[in-house]
Short mmCIF file of C-alpha atoms in Angstrom, two decimals:
data_model
loop_
_atom_site.label_atom_id
_atom_site.label_comp_id
_atom_site.label_asym_id
_atom_site.label_seq_id
_atom_site.Cartn_x
_atom_site.Cartn_y
_atom_site.Cartn_z
CA UNK G 1048 24.44 16.95 22.29
CA UNK G 1049 25.84 18.67 19.15
CA UNK G 1050 24.25 18.32 15.74
CA UNK G 1051 26.95 15.94 14.43
CA UNK G 1052 26.84 13.82 17.60
CA UNK G 1053 23.06 13.59 17.42
CA UNK G 1054 23.20 12.51 13.77
CA UNK G 1055 25.57 9.73 14.74
CA UNK G 1056 22.92 8.20 17.00
CA UNK G 1057 20.17 8.20 14.34
CA UNK G 1058 19.29 5.30 12.01
CA UNK G 1059 20.95 5.79 8.65
CA UNK G 1060 21.21 4.42 5.12
CA UNK G 1061 24.14 5.15 2.82
CA UNK G 1062 24.08 5.13 -0.99
CA UNK G 1063 27.26 5.80 -2.99
CA UNK G 1064 26.86 7.29 -6.46
CA UNK G 1065 29.72 7.83 -8.92
CA UNK G 1066 29.24 11.05 -10.89
CA UNK G 1067 31.43 10.84 -13.98
CA UNK G 1068 29.91 13.87 -15.70
CA UNK G 1069 27.16 16.49 -15.50
CA UNK G 1070 24.61 14.01 -16.91
CA UNK G 1071 25.28 11.70 -13.96
CA UNK G 1072 24.72 14.60 -11.58
CA UNK G 1073 21.41 15.37 -13.29
CA UNK G 1074 20.43 11.68 -13.04
CA UNK G 1075 21.10 11.81 -9.29
CA UNK G 1076 18.92 14.93 -9.07
CA UNK G 1077 16.09 13.07 -10.83
CA UNK G 1078 16.30 10.21 -8.32
CA UNK G 1079 16.41 12.55 -5.31
CA UNK G 1080 13.46 14.57 -6.67
CA UNK G 1081 11.35 11.40 -6.42
CA UNK G 1082 12.17 11.16 -2.72
CA UNK G 1083 11.55 14.63 -1.37
CA UNK G 1084 8.67 16.98 -0.68
CA UNK G 1085 7.33 19.68 1.60
CA UNK G 1086 9.03 19.86 5.00
CA UNK G 1087 12.09 17.85 3.96
CA UNK G 1088 15.68 18.90 4.61
CA UNK G 1089 18.54 18.16 2.20
CA UNK G 1090 22.04 19.07 3.35
CA UNK G 1091 24.86 19.37 0.80
CA UNK G 1092 28.42 18.88 2.01
CA UNK G 1093 31.84 18.97 0.34
CA UNK G 1094 34.77 21.24 -0.35
CA UNK G 1095 34.58 24.34 -2.54
CA UNK G 1096 34.05 23.33 -6.14
CA UNK G 1097 32.96 19.78 -5.24
CA UNK G 1098 29.62 20.16 -7.01
CA UNK G 1099 27.10 21.19 -4.35
CA UNK G 1100 25.63 24.11 -6.27
CA UNK G 1101 25.68 22.19 -9.56
CA UNK G 1102 23.57 19.46 -7.96
CA UNK G 1103 21.25 21.97 -6.26
CA UNK G 1104 20.67 23.71 -9.58
CA UNK G 1105 19.79 20.39 -11.29
CA UNK G 1106 17.44 19.41 -8.45
CA UNK G 1107 15.63 22.78 -8.34
CA UNK G 1108 15.15 22.75 -12.10
CA UNK G 1109 13.77 19.22 -11.90
CA UNK G 1110 11.39 20.04 -9.05
CA UNK G 1111 10.08 23.22 -10.65
CA UNK G 1112 9.82 21.69 -14.11
CA UNK G 1113 11.82 24.59 -15.54
CA UNK G 1114 14.99 23.18 -17.21
CA UNK G 1115 16.38 26.65 -17.99
CA UNK G 1116 15.62 28.27 -14.64
CA UNK G 1117 18.36 30.60 -13.44
CA UNK G 1118 19.69 29.15 -10.15
CA UNK G 1119 22.63 31.24 -8.90
CA UNK G 1120 24.78 30.26 -5.96
CA UNK G 1121 23.27 31.76 -2.78
CA UNK G 1122 26.70 32.34 -1.21
CA UNK G 1123 26.24 36.11 -1.01
CA UNK G 1124 22.44 36.25 -0.72
CA UNK G 1125 22.56 33.42 1.89
CA UNK G 1126 19.06 32.30 0.96
CA UNK G 1127 17.12 32.05 -2.31
CA UNK G 1128 13.43 31.02 -2.50
CA UNK G 1129 11.77 29.37 -5.52
CA UNK G 1130 8.13 28.60 -6.21
CA UNK G 1131 6.62 26.11 -8.63
CA UNK G 1132 7.73 22.82 -7.09
CA UNK G 1133 5.91 20.41 -4.75
CA UNK G 1134 6.39 23.14 -2.11
CA UNK G 1135 8.34 26.40 -1.82
CA UNK G 1136 12.03 25.58 -2.23
CA UNK G 1137 14.59 27.31 -0.02
CA UNK G 1138 18.19 27.10 -1.27
CA UNK G 1139 20.59 28.36 1.39
CA UNK G 1140 24.36 28.63 1.76
CA UNK G 1141 25.72 28.92 5.31
CA UNK G 1142 29.37 29.52 4.28
CA UNK G 1143 29.26 33.11 5.47
CA UNK G 1144 27.30 32.36 8.66
CA UNK G 1145 29.51 33.05 11.70
CA UNK G 1146 27.17 31.77 14.41
CA UNK G 1147 24.13 29.43 14.13
CA UNK G 1148 21.95 32.00 15.88
CA UNK G 1149 22.57 34.43 13.01
CA UNK G 1150 19.85 32.47 11.25
CA UNK G 1151 17.27 33.88 13.66
CA UNK G 1152 17.93 37.39 12.36
CA UNK G 1153 17.48 36.11 8.80
CA UNK G 1154 13.98 34.85 9.65
CA UNK G 1155 15.06 31.24 8.99
CA UNK G 1156 12.19 29.50 10.79
CA UNK G 1157 9.52 31.56 9.03
CA UNK G 1158 11.10 31.17 5.58
CA UNK G 1159 11.49 27.40 5.83
CA UNK G 1160 8.16 26.52 7.43
CA UNK G 1161 6.55 23.91 5.16
CA UNK G 1162 9.25 24.34 2.51
CA UNK G 1163 11.66 21.91 0.89
CA UNK G 1164 15.05 23.08 2.15
CA UNK G 1165 18.49 22.65 0.55
CA UNK G 1166 21.43 23.80 2.65
CA UNK G 1167 25.09 24.05 1.59
CA UNK G 1168 27.68 24.06 4.39
CA UNK G 1169 25.09 22.71 6.89
CA UNK G 1170 27.58 22.17 9.74
CA UNK G 1171 27.34 25.92 10.44
CA UNK G 1172 23.59 25.74 11.06
CA UNK G 1173 23.81 23.93 14.39
CA UNK G 1174 20.55 23.31 16.21
CA UNK G 1175 18.50 25.10 13.54
CA UNK G 1176 18.69 22.02 11.31
CA UNK G 1177 16.69 18.99 12.39
CA UNK G 1178 18.13 15.46 12.70
CA UNK G 1179 15.85 13.93 10.01
CA UNK G 1180 17.63 14.81 6.84
CA UNK G 1181 19.07 13.64 3.54
CA UNK G 1182 22.77 14.50 3.42
CA UNK G 1183 24.73 14.43 0.17
CA UNK G 1184 28.51 14.74 0.42
CA UNK G 1185 30.37 15.47 -2.81
CA UNK G 1186 34.00 14.38 -3.11
CA UNK G 1187 36.29 15.09 -6.04
CA UNK G 1188 38.04 12.01 -7.35
CA UNK G 1189 41.73 12.60 -6.49
CA UNK G 1190 42.77 10.77 -9.67
CA UNK G 1191 40.27 12.68 -11.80
CA UNK G 1192 41.78 13.50 -15.17
CA UNK G 1193 45.02 11.63 -14.38
CA UNK G 1194 44.12 8.15 -15.55
CA UNK G 1195 41.95 7.39 -12.56
CA UNK G 1196 38.70 8.65 -14.08
CA UNK G 1197 37.20 11.30 -16.34
CA UNK G 1198 38.14 14.89 -15.63
CA UNK G 1199 35.77 16.35 -13.05
CA UNK G 1200 34.44 12.99 -11.81
CA UNK G 1201 33.05 12.92 -8.29
CA UNK G 1202 31.53 10.59 -5.75
CA UNK G 1203 28.28 11.50 -4.02
CA UNK G 1204 27.73 9.85 -0.67
CA UNK G 1205 24.00 10.04 -0.05
CA UNK G 1206 23.03 9.36 3.56
CA UNK G 1207 19.53 9.20 4.96
CA UNK G 1208 19.36 10.04 8.65
CA UNK G 1209 16.41 9.24 10.91
CA UNK G 1210 13.10 9.19 9.07
CA UNK G 1211 14.95 9.52 5.76
CA UNK G 1212 16.81 6.22 6.23
CA UNK G 1213 13.93 3.97 5.14
CA UNK G 1214 13.00 6.25 2.23
CA UNK G 1215 16.55 6.22 0.91
CA UNK G 1216 16.83 2.44 1.36
CA UNK G 1217 13.75 1.93 -0.81
CA UNK G 1218 15.07 4.31 -3.48
CA UNK G 1219 18.39 2.46 -3.54
CA UNK G 1220 16.59 -0.88 -3.76
CA UNK G 1221 14.54 0.37 -6.71
CA UNK G 1222 17.67 1.42 -8.59
CA UNK G 1223 19.48 -1.81 -7.72
CA UNK G 1224 16.52 -3.78 -9.09
CA UNK G 1225 16.08 -1.70 -12.24
CA UNK G 1226 19.74 -1.10 -13.14
CA UNK G 1227 20.54 -4.61 -14.51
CA UNK G 1228 17.25 -4.79 -16.43
CA UNK G 1229 15.87 -3.27 -19.61
CA UNK G 1230 13.53 -1.18 -17.40
CA UNK G 1231 16.25 1.09 -15.98
CA UNK G 1232 15.53 3.93 -18.43
CA UNK G 1233 11.74 3.52 -18.51
CA UNK G 1234 9.50 6.45 -17.64
CA UNK G 1235 7.92 6.12 -14.20
CA UNK G 1236 4.29 7.08 -13.65
CA UNK G 1237 2.54 7.07 -10.27
CA UNK G 1238 -0.49 4.77 -10.15
CA UNK G 1239 -3.54 5.21 -7.96
CA UNK G 1240 -2.99 3.04 -4.90
CA UNK G 1241 -5.37 1.17 -2.64
CA UNK G 1242 -6.39 1.54 0.99
CA UNK G 1243 -3.11 0.04 2.19
CA UNK G 1244 0.34 1.59 2.69
CA UNK G 1245 1.59 0.23 -0.63
CA UNK G 1246 2.43 2.47 -3.57
CA UNK G 1247 2.62 1.59 -7.26
CA UNK G 1248 4.36 2.97 -10.34
CA UNK G 1249 3.91 1.97 -13.96
CA UNK G 1250 7.17 1.78 -15.89
CA UNK G 1251 6.81 2.52 -19.60
CA UNK G 1252 9.51 1.98 -22.24
CA UNK G 1253 9.80 3.91 -25.49
CA UNK G 1254 8.23 0.98 -27.34
CA UNK G 1255 5.11 1.17 -25.13
CA UNK G 1256 5.75 -1.99 -23.13
CA UNK G 1257 5.16 -1.62 -19.41
CA UNK G 1258 5.81 -3.17 -16.01
CA UNK G 1259 4.69 -2.35 -12.47
CA UNK G 1260 6.84 -1.37 -9.52
CA UNK G 1261 5.22 -2.12 -6.17
CA UNK G 1262 6.69 -0.58 -3.02
CA UNK G 1263 5.31 -2.23 0.11
CA UNK G 1264 7.40 -1.35 3.18
CA UNK G 1265 7.23 -3.69 6.12
CA UNK G 1266 4.16 -3.06 8.23
CA UNK G 1267 5.18 -1.51 11.57
CA UNK G 1268 3.72 -3.22 14.62
CA UNK G 1269 0.90 -1.27 16.20
CA UNK G 1270 0.25 -1.23 19.93
CA UNK G 1271 -0.66 -4.57 21.52
CA UNK G 1272 -4.43 -4.80 21.88
CA UNK G 1273 -5.01 -8.43 22.86
CA UNK G 1274 -2.85 -11.39 23.91
CA UNK G 1275 0.12 -9.03 23.74
CA UNK G 1276 -0.29 -8.80 19.95
CA UNK G 1277 -1.12 -5.91 17.60
CA UNK G 1278 -4.25 -5.90 15.45
CA UNK G 1279 -2.37 -6.93 12.28
CA UNK G 1280 -1.01 -10.09 13.91
CA UNK G 1281 -4.40 -11.14 15.29
CA UNK G 1282 -6.16 -10.44 11.98
CA UNK G 1283 -3.45 -12.37 10.08
CA UNK G 1284 -2.41 -9.46 7.88
CA UNK G 1285 0.80 -9.63 5.85
CA UNK G 1286 3.77 -8.02 7.60
CA UNK G 1287 6.00 -7.79 4.49
CA UNK G 1288 6.13 -8.87 0.83
CA UNK G 1289 6.91 -12.55 1.50
CA UNK G 1290 3.23 -13.62 1.45
CA UNK G 1291 2.64 -11.75 -1.82
CA UNK G 1292 5.59 -13.45 -3.50
CA UNK G 1293 4.67 -16.91 -2.20
CA UNK G 1294 0.96 -16.75 -3.09
CA UNK G 1295 1.77 -15.16 -6.46
CA UNK G 1296 3.98 -18.12 -7.34
CA UNK G 1297 1.34 -20.52 -6.04
CA UNK G 1298 -1.44 -19.01 -8.16
CA UNK G 1299 0.70 -18.95 -11.29
CA UNK G 1300 1.71 -22.58 -10.79
CA UNK G 1301 -1.98 -23.56 -11.00
CA UNK G 1302 -2.66 -21.58 -14.16
CA UNK G 1303 -4.14 -18.41 -12.65
CA UNK G 1304 -3.18 -14.95 -13.90
CA UNK G 1305 -1.19 -13.43 -11.07
CA UNK G 1306 1.56 -11.08 -12.32
CA UNK G 1307 4.92 -12.61 -13.11
CA UNK G 1308 7.53 -11.30 -10.66
CA UNK G 1309 10.73 -10.17 -12.38
CA UNK G 1310 12.75 -9.10 -9.33
CA UNK G 1311 12.28 -8.18 -5.68
CA UNK G 1312 14.06 -6.92 -2.57
CA UNK G 1313 12.74 -8.45 0.64
CA UNK G 1314 14.40 -5.96 2.98
CA UNK G 1315 12.70 -2.89 1.50
CA UNK G 1316 9.52 -4.41 0.05
CA UNK G 1317 10.19 -3.53 -3.58
CA UNK G 1318 8.83 -5.76 -6.37
CA UNK G 1319 9.22 -5.37 -10.15
CA UNK G 1320 6.48 -7.35 -11.86
CA UNK G 1321 4.37 -7.88 -14.94
CA UNK G 1322 1.80 -5.23 -15.80
CA UNK G 1323 -1.55 -6.94 -16.26
CA UNK G 1324 -3.08 -3.70 -17.49
CA UNK G 1325 -6.02 -1.76 -16.13
CA UNK G 1326 -9.11 -3.09 -17.93
CA UNK G 1327 -11.67 -3.76 -15.16
CA UNK G 1328 -14.24 -6.52 -14.86
CA UNK G 1329 -16.92 -3.85 -14.53
CA UNK G 1330 -18.23 -1.66 -17.34
CA UNK G 1331 -19.76 1.82 -17.50
CA UNK G 1332 -23.14 0.39 -16.48
CA UNK G 1333 -21.70 -1.49 -13.51
CA UNK G 1334 -21.46 -5.26 -13.28
CA UNK G 1335 -20.42 -7.01 -16.50
CA UNK G 1336 -22.19 -10.33 -15.95
CA UNK G 1337 -19.92 -12.30 -18.30
CA UNK G 1338 -16.72 -11.02 -16.71
CA UNK G 1339 -18.10 -11.58 -13.21
CA UNK G 1340 -19.04 -15.12 -14.28
CA UNK G 1341 -15.43 -15.68 -15.34
CA UNK G 1342 -14.25 -14.38 -11.97
CA UNK G 1343 -16.67 -16.77 -10.23
CA UNK G 1344 -15.42 -19.60 -12.45
CA UNK G 1345 -11.85 -18.86 -11.40
CA UNK G 1346 -12.87 -19.16 -7.75
CA UNK G 1347 -14.70 -22.43 -8.41
CA UNK G 1348 -11.57 -23.79 -10.08
CA UNK G 1349 -9.35 -22.60 -7.20
CA UNK G 1350 -11.67 -24.07 -4.57
CA UNK G 1351 -11.81 -27.43 -6.36
CA UNK G 1352 -8.01 -27.69 -6.42
CA UNK G 1353 -5.90 -29.41 -3.76
CA UNK G 1354 -3.70 -26.57 -2.54
CA UNK G 1355 -0.66 -26.65 -0.24
CA UNK G 1356 -0.46 -24.53 2.90
CA UNK G 1357 3.32 -24.07 2.62
CA UNK G 1358 4.69 -22.23 -0.42
CA UNK G 1359 8.22 -21.41 -1.62
CA UNK G 1360 9.49 -17.84 -1.65
CA UNK G 1361 12.97 -18.45 -2.96
CA UNK G 1362 15.43 -21.30 -3.18
CA UNK G 1363 15.81 -21.69 0.57
CA UNK G 1364 12.79 -19.97 2.16
CA UNK G 1365 9.15 -20.98 2.48
CA UNK G 1366 5.96 -19.33 3.72
CA UNK G 1367 3.13 -21.00 5.65
CA UNK G 1368 -0.32 -19.56 4.93
CA UNK G 1369 -2.00 -18.68 8.24
CA UNK G 1370 -5.46 -19.86 9.23
CA UNK G 1371 -8.41 -17.47 9.18
CA UNK G 1372 -9.25 -18.49 12.72
CA UNK G 1373 -11.90 -17.38 15.19
CA UNK G 1374 -9.70 -14.69 16.71
CA UNK G 1375 -8.99 -13.14 13.28
CA UNK G 1376 -12.65 -13.16 12.22
CA UNK G 1377 -13.74 -11.78 15.58
CA UNK G 1378 -11.23 -8.93 15.82
CA UNK G 1379 -12.35 -7.75 12.39
CA UNK G 1380 -16.03 -7.39 13.30
CA UNK G 1381 -15.05 -5.36 16.35
CA UNK G 1382 -13.97 -2.57 13.99
CA UNK G 1383 -17.67 -1.76 13.73
CA UNK G 1384 -17.79 -1.07 17.48
CA UNK G 1385 -14.64 1.07 17.41
CA UNK G 1386 -15.34 3.16 14.30
CA UNK G 1387 -18.67 2.79 12.52
CA UNK G 1388 -20.92 2.85 15.57
CA UNK G 1389 -19.60 6.08 17.18
CA UNK G 1390 -18.49 8.00 14.07
CA UNK G 1391 -20.98 7.04 11.39
CA UNK G 1392 -24.09 5.66 13.12
CA UNK G 1393 -23.60 8.13 16.05
CA UNK G 1394 -24.47 5.32 18.46
CA UNK G 1395 -23.16 5.27 22.02
CA UNK G 1396 -23.02 1.57 22.86
CA UNK G 1397 -22.89 0.35 26.44
CA UNK G 1398 -20.18 -2.08 27.53
CA UNK G 1399 -22.88 -4.73 27.92
CA UNK G 1400 -24.08 -4.25 24.33
CA UNK G 1401 -20.51 -4.52 23.06
CA UNK G 1402 -19.89 -7.71 25.04
CA UNK G 1403 -23.11 -9.24 23.72
CA UNK G 1404 -22.09 -8.35 20.15
CA UNK G 1405 -18.71 -10.07 20.52
CA UNK G 1406 -20.17 -13.17 22.17
CA UNK G 1407 -22.91 -13.55 19.53
CA UNK G 1408 -20.40 -13.27 16.71
CA UNK G 1409 -17.98 -15.77 18.22
CA UNK G 1410 -20.76 -18.29 18.78
CA UNK G 1411 -22.16 -17.80 15.26
CA UNK G 1412 -18.74 -18.19 13.65
CA UNK G 1413 -17.96 -21.27 15.75
CA UNK G 1414 -21.26 -23.08 15.20
CA UNK G 1415 -22.22 -21.85 11.73
CA UNK G 1416 -19.07 -22.53 9.69
CA UNK G 1417 -17.87 -25.94 8.58
CA UNK G 1418 -14.19 -26.84 8.61
CA UNK G 1419 -14.07 -26.68 4.80
CA UNK G 1420 -10.88 -24.72 4.07
CA UNK G 1421 -8.99 -23.37 1.04
CA UNK G 1422 -6.92 -20.36 0.01
CA UNK G 1423 -8.95 -17.28 0.88
CA UNK G 1424 -7.45 -14.42 -1.11
CA UNK G 1425 -9.44 -11.98 1.03
CA UNK G 1426 -9.59 -9.03 -1.42
CA UNK G 1427 -11.20 -10.72 -4.40
CA UNK G 1428 -13.40 -7.93 -5.76
CA UNK G 1429 -13.60 -5.54 -8.69
CA UNK G 1430 -10.75 -3.08 -7.86
CA UNK G 1431 -8.30 -6.00 -7.71
CA UNK G 1432 -9.44 -8.00 -10.75
CA UNK G 1433 -8.10 -7.19 -14.23
CA UNK G 1434 -9.81 -8.37 -17.42
CA UNK G 1435 -7.37 -10.07 -19.82
CA UNK G 1436 -9.34 -10.71 -23.04
CA UNK G 1437 -6.37 -12.18 -24.93
CA UNK G 1438 -6.09 -15.08 -22.48
CA UNK G 1439 -8.41 -18.05 -22.19
CA UNK G 1440 -10.57 -19.62 -19.50
CA UNK G 1441 -9.87 -18.69 -15.89
CA UNK G 1442 -6.64 -17.01 -17.02
CA UNK G 1443 -8.78 -14.14 -18.36
CA UNK G 1444 -9.13 -12.90 -14.76
CA UNK G 1445 -6.01 -11.11 -13.53
CA UNK G 1446 -5.47 -11.21 -9.76
CA UNK G 1447 -3.31 -8.52 -8.14
CA UNK G 1448 -4.19 -8.38 -4.42
CA UNK G 1449 -3.65 -11.48 -2.32
CA UNK G 1450 -0.89 -10.73 0.19
CA UNK G 1451 -3.33 -11.25 3.08
CA UNK G 1452 -4.27 -14.76 1.86
CA UNK G 1453 -5.36 -17.13 4.62
CA UNK G 1454 -6.76 -20.64 4.92
CA UNK G 1455 -10.48 -20.06 5.25
CA UNK G 1456 -13.93 -21.01 4.04
CA UNK G 1457 -14.40 -20.78 0.24
CA UNK G 1458 -17.58 -18.73 0.70
CA UNK G 1459 -15.57 -15.70 1.84
CA UNK G 1460 -14.08 -14.84 -1.56
CA UNK G 1461 -17.35 -15.64 -3.35
CA UNK G 1462 -19.26 -13.16 -1.20
CA UNK G 1463 -16.40 -10.66 -1.60
CA UNK G 1464 -16.96 -10.81 -5.35
CA UNK G 1465 -20.77 -10.95 -5.41
CA UNK G 1466 -21.36 -8.38 -2.67
CA UNK G 1467 -18.83 -5.95 -4.07
CA UNK G 1468 -18.32 -3.05 -1.67
CA UNK G 1469 -17.59 -0.59 -4.51
CA UNK G 1470 -20.11 -1.69 -7.16
CA UNK G 1471 -23.84 -2.36 -6.91
CA UNK G 1472 -24.41 -6.05 -7.66
CA UNK G 1473 -28.18 -6.46 -8.27
CA UNK G 1474 -29.89 -9.29 -6.38
CA UNK G 1475 -30.77 -11.06 -9.64
CA UNK G 1476 -27.16 -10.95 -10.81
CA UNK G 1477 -25.90 -12.14 -7.42
CA UNK G 1478 -28.21 -15.18 -7.45
CA UNK G 1479 -27.36 -16.01 -11.06
CA UNK G 1480 -23.62 -15.84 -10.39
CA UNK G 1481 -23.94 -17.79 -7.14
CA UNK G 1482 -25.81 -20.55 -9.01
CA UNK G 1483 -23.09 -20.54 -11.67
CA UNK G 1484 -20.40 -21.02 -9.02
CA UNK G 1485 -22.38 -23.79 -7.28
CA UNK G 1486 -22.89 -25.68 -10.55
CA UNK G 1487 -19.16 -25.67 -11.24
CA UNK G 1488 -18.42 -26.87 -7.72
CA UNK G 1489 -20.93 -29.72 -8.01
CA UNK G 1490 -19.44 -30.74 -11.36
CA UNK G 1491 -16.03 -31.03 -9.69
CA UNK G 1492 -17.34 -32.59 -6.46
CA UNK G 1493 -20.66 -34.40 -6.19
CA UNK G 1494 -20.51 -33.97 -2.43
CA UNK G 1495 -20.66 -30.18 -2.58
CA UNK G 1496 -23.44 -29.13 -0.17
CA UNK G 1497 -25.14 -25.94 -1.32
CA UNK G 1498 -27.11 -25.61 1.92
CA UNK G 1499 -23.95 -25.53 4.03
CA UNK G 1500 -22.35 -23.15 1.54
CA UNK G 1501 -25.36 -20.79 1.59
CA UNK G 1502 -25.21 -20.65 5.40
CA UNK G 1503 -21.49 -19.83 5.33
CA UNK G 1504 -22.11 -17.30 2.55
CA UNK G 1505 -24.60 -15.40 4.73
CA UNK G 1506 -22.39 -15.54 7.84
CA UNK G 1507 -19.23 -14.44 6.06
CA UNK G 1508 -21.12 -11.86 4.03
CA UNK G 1509 -22.37 -10.29 7.27
CA UNK G 1510 -18.92 -10.61 8.85
CA UNK G 1511 -17.25 -8.96 5.88
CA UNK G 1512 -19.83 -6.15 5.62
CA UNK G 1513 -19.50 -5.49 9.35
CA UNK G 1514 -15.72 -5.28 9.04
CA UNK G 1515 -15.86 -3.02 5.97
CA UNK G 1516 -18.22 -0.57 7.67
CA UNK G 1517 -15.57 -0.21 10.34
CA UNK G 1518 -12.69 0.04 7.87
CA UNK G 1519 -14.33 2.61 5.58
CA UNK G 1520 -15.25 4.78 8.58
CA UNK G 1521 -11.70 4.52 9.89
CA UNK G 1522 -10.31 5.52 6.49
CA UNK G 1523 -12.39 8.68 6.72
CA UNK G 1524 -11.84 9.57 10.37
CA UNK G 1525 -8.24 8.50 10.92
CA UNK G 1526 -6.72 8.54 7.44
CA UNK G 1527 -8.65 11.52 5.98
CA UNK G 1528 -10.00 9.60 2.96
CA UNK G 1529 -13.65 10.67 2.89
CA UNK G 1530 -14.40 9.16 -0.54
CA UNK G 1531 -14.85 5.77 1.14
CA UNK G 1532 -17.99 7.08 2.84
CA UNK G 1533 -19.82 6.94 -0.51
CA UNK G 1534 -19.72 3.13 -0.34
CA UNK G 1535 -21.16 2.76 3.15
CA UNK G 1536 -24.89 2.74 2.17
CA UNK G 1537 -24.18 -0.09 -0.30
CA UNK G 1538 -22.41 -2.15 2.36
CA UNK G 1539 -25.23 -1.48 4.83
CA UNK G 1540 -27.72 -2.92 2.31
CA UNK G 1541 -25.61 -6.04 1.85
CA UNK G 1542 -25.43 -6.48 5.60
CA UNK G 1543 -29.18 -6.11 6.07
CA UNK G 1544 -29.76 -8.67 3.31
CA UNK G 1545 -27.35 -11.21 4.83
CA UNK G 1546 -29.04 -10.81 8.21
CA UNK G 1547 -32.21 -12.38 6.80
CA UNK G 1548 -30.66 -15.86 6.98
CA UNK G 1549 -32.03 -17.79 10.01
CA UNK G 1550 -28.52 -18.59 11.26
CA UNK G 1551 -28.08 -14.87 11.99
CA UNK G 1552 -31.42 -14.32 13.75
CA UNK G 1553 -29.97 -13.38 17.15
CA UNK G 1554 -27.36 -11.10 15.63
CA UNK G 1555 -30.05 -9.43 13.54
CA UNK G 1556 -31.93 -8.52 16.72
CA UNK G 1557 -28.76 -6.98 18.14
CA UNK G 1558 -28.19 -4.86 14.99
CA UNK G 1559 -31.87 -3.80 14.84
CA UNK G 1560 -31.77 -2.76 18.49
CA UNK G 1561 -28.41 -0.97 18.52
CA UNK G 1562 -27.82 0.13 14.91
CA UNK G 1563 -31.27 0.55 13.32
CA UNK G 1564 -29.77 2.84 10.67
CA UNK G 1565 -28.57 -0.24 8.76
CA UNK G 1566 -32.10 -1.51 8.19
CA UNK G 1567 -33.49 1.95 7.52
CA UNK G 1568 -30.97 2.38 4.69
CA UNK G 1569 -31.86 -1.06 3.30
CA UNK G 1570 -35.58 -0.25 3.32
#
């Protein structure tokens, strides 16, 4: 199969850009620079004089951060290499290449290994150019300068082939969202993300006002692991941005400080929303007891409110919040068996020990939890809570992470807050805050049973700590994010503490027998 025929069979996304002048070409270069990096291939097509080299020059200057860099056409040199960008940049022109295999003599493979590659006249490269590419075809406007458009105006047809298709679709969605708004010319700054696949940018205008751009591509299905379903489906994890939008609207309708959503694109997972800032609920010394108390108050208010399980997304679409059922809770604790036990605790568990672990957890979760159910935001802890001092009451607590919301026991989010995986919450502070939450619940409902809640708090605290030990180990081993290992001793201490509740007696014996490290750390 030839190169052009193979490209025709690959997924693609097309984005048309009108280039009325050199400034428009530079603007296109800025947008493309946000998309590309080491190992990427950009092919530039079009007739002589269509603007290929002009665009390449603008892109190379943008990537290197050198606006006056000399970037000559490589027509006679065939290949020019630049340093200073996100990777070495190879700018090549194949106009004078007679046969694709001539590239071998030029040392093409060695020169482009790990580089960002721009190729003019790519059709002459044949098999030496891979199918995953960003192709930009420049076409002169035939009416240019004759009443049909400004002199020298062009059209750039930007096409993402293969792996580039989704990236280009998201970039196009971002521009489509920003273009009709006052944020289209704002500066874009990358924000530190979380443990998910989402990415965030802060948009800042000249007047200092800001917004947040969240890019959350649809979660690809993993391999089926049980019941013919992938892990994400069993664990009730959000597959796209619909849950985020629905729960966001739901929280805001009840007076909670979720970010206002300005615009979104469901197909690419792009959301433009209010910037709640970055002031945390923790301080330099750790837990800020007053801010944590406000966060606990917000939960008490949420849990005392009658909440729907079906929420609107748009005018004609709704979202049903899934139940945090036994299968979801159980599959999460098994992460400890798959990751923490072999890679962190260095424990080789027998199949019998694993089966006993699963059976004990399923029985404990079935018998130990009441049917009391509410919105469980699932990630209600310090990294996802923003302090908003200019607001009042529960609105002082900004909530930014709730796309995995489920219908579950109210104790889950309380223990998520008070046994914070990333911040040491002293026992005294935990008890004080737990009492504060319970008092507010009793004021709203005289039938609130603290004994039942305490039992659920211990069970779900142990369940959550068990899951997190697995997740943080997986983030290190699979995703090469070793900084999560620093939090493991803290989570082990929380788990050992939760295991002291009588309802977890049998499970405690299992952990002591098979993973004694947890209790050694706690001691």
